[in-house]
Short mmCIF file of C-alpha atoms in Angstrom, two decimals:
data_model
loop_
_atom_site.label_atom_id
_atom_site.label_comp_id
_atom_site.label_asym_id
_atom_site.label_seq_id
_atom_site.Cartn_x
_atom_site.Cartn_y
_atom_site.Cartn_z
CA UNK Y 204 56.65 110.79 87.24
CA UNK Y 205 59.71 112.47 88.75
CA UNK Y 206 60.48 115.97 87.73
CA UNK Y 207 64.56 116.50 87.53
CA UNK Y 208 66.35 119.82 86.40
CA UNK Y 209 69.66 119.16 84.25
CA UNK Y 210 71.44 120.42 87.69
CA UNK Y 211 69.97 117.97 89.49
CA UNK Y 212 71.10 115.01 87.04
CA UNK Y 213 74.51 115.90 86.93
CA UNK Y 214 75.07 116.56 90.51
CA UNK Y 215 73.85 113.22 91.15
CA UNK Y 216 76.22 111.82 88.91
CA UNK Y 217 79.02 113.71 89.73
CA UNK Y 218 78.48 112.06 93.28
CA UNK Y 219 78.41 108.97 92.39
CA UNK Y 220 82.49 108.88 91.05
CA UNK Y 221 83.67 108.97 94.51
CA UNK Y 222 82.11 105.93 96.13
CA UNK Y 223 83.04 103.88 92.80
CA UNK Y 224 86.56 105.12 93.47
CA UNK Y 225 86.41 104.30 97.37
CA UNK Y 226 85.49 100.44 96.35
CA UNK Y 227 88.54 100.40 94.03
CA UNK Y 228 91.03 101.81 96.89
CA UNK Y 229 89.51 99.45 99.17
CA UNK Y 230 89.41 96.35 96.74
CA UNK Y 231 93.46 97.15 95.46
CA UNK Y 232 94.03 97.73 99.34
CA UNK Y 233 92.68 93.71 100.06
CA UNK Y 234 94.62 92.61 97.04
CA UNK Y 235 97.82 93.63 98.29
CA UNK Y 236 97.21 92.43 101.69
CA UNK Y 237 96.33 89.08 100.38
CA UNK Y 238 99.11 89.29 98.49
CA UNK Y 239 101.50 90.31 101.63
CA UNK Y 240 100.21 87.95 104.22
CA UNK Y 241 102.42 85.02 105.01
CA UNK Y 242 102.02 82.06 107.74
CA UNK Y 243 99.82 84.59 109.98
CA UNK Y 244 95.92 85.12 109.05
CA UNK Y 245 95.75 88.87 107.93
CA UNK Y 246 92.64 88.22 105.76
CA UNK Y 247 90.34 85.61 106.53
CA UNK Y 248 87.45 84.30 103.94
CA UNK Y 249 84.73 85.91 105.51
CA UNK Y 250 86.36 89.08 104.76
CA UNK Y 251 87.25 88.96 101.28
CA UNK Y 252 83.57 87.42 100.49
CA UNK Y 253 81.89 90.02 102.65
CA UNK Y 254 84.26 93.21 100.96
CA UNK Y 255 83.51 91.70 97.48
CA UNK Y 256 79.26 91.05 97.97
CA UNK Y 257 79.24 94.47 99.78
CA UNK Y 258 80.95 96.17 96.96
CA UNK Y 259 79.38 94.19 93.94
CA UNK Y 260 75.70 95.18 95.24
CA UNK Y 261 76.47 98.55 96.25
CA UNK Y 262 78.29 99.99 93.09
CA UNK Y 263 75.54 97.60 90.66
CA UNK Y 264 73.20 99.40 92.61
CA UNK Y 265 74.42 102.64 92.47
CA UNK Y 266 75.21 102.07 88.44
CA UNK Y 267 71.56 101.15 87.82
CA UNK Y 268 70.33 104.33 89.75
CA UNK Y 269 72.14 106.20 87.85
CA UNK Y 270 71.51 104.99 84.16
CA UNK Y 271 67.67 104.99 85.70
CA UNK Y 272 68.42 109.10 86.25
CA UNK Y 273 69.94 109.39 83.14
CA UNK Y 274 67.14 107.94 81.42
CA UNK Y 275 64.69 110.08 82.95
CA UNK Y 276 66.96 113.23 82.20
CA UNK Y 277 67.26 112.30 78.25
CA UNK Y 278 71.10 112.41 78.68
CA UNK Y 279 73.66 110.15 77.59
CA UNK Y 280 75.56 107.45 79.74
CA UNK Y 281 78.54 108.26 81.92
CA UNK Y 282 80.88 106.06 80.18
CA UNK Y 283 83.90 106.16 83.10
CA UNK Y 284 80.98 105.06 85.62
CA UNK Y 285 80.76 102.04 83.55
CA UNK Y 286 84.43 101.69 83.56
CA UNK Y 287 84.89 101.96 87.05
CA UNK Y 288 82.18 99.10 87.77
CA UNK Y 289 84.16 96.95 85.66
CA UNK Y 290 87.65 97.39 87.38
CA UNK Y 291 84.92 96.89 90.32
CA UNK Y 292 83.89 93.47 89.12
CA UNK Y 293 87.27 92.89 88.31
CA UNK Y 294 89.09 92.99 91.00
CA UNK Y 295 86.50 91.55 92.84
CA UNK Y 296 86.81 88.03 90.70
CA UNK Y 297 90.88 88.29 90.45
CA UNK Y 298 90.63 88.87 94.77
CA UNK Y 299 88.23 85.96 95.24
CA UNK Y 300 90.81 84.02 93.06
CA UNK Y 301 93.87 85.24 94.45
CA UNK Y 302 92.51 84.69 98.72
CA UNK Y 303 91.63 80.85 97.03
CA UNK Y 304 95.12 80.21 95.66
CA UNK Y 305 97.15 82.03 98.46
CA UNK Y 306 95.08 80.19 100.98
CA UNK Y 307 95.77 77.08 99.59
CA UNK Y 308 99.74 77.42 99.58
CA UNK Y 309 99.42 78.44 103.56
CA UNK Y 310 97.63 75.05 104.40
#
């Protein structure tokens, strides 16, 4: 059985905010550059499907870990985690959607 301190707990989710907001600058970053390309390839398929896997399994990953901490800790739920996985998902779905459309109109 692990052994955490309450310092321990909350350190590790206090560290866990920044890479869920690095995955939302860099998802809003390939939504706008779908959104800007024109005739020219900026974005390409592969990237869009690799950015959103990569980011889906890292932050469900990381969001699991951290309710599993939690759990062990007796503590309640970070509720903005939870919140920031869902923008996650989201703008994962509305950039898959968005590439499919806008790559459509180019052909």
């Amino acid at each position: 059985m692990y052994i955490w301190s309450n310092s321990e707990g909350a350190i590790s989710l206090l560290f866990s905010r920044p890479v869920f907001i690095f995955f939302i600058v860099v998802l809003a970053t390939l939504f706008i550059t779908i959104l800007m390309q024109n005739n020219k390839q900026l974005v390409t398929g592969l990237h869009v499907i690799t950015i959103v896997i990569i980011s889906l399994l890292i932050s469900g990953l990381i969001l699991f870990l951290e309710g599993i901490i939690v759990d062990d800790l007796n503590l309640s739920g970070d509720t903005i985690s939870s919140y920031m996985f869902l923008i996650i998902v989201s703008l994962c779905v509305i950039n898959s959607v968005t590439y499919s459309f806008k790559n459509k109109k180019l052909q």
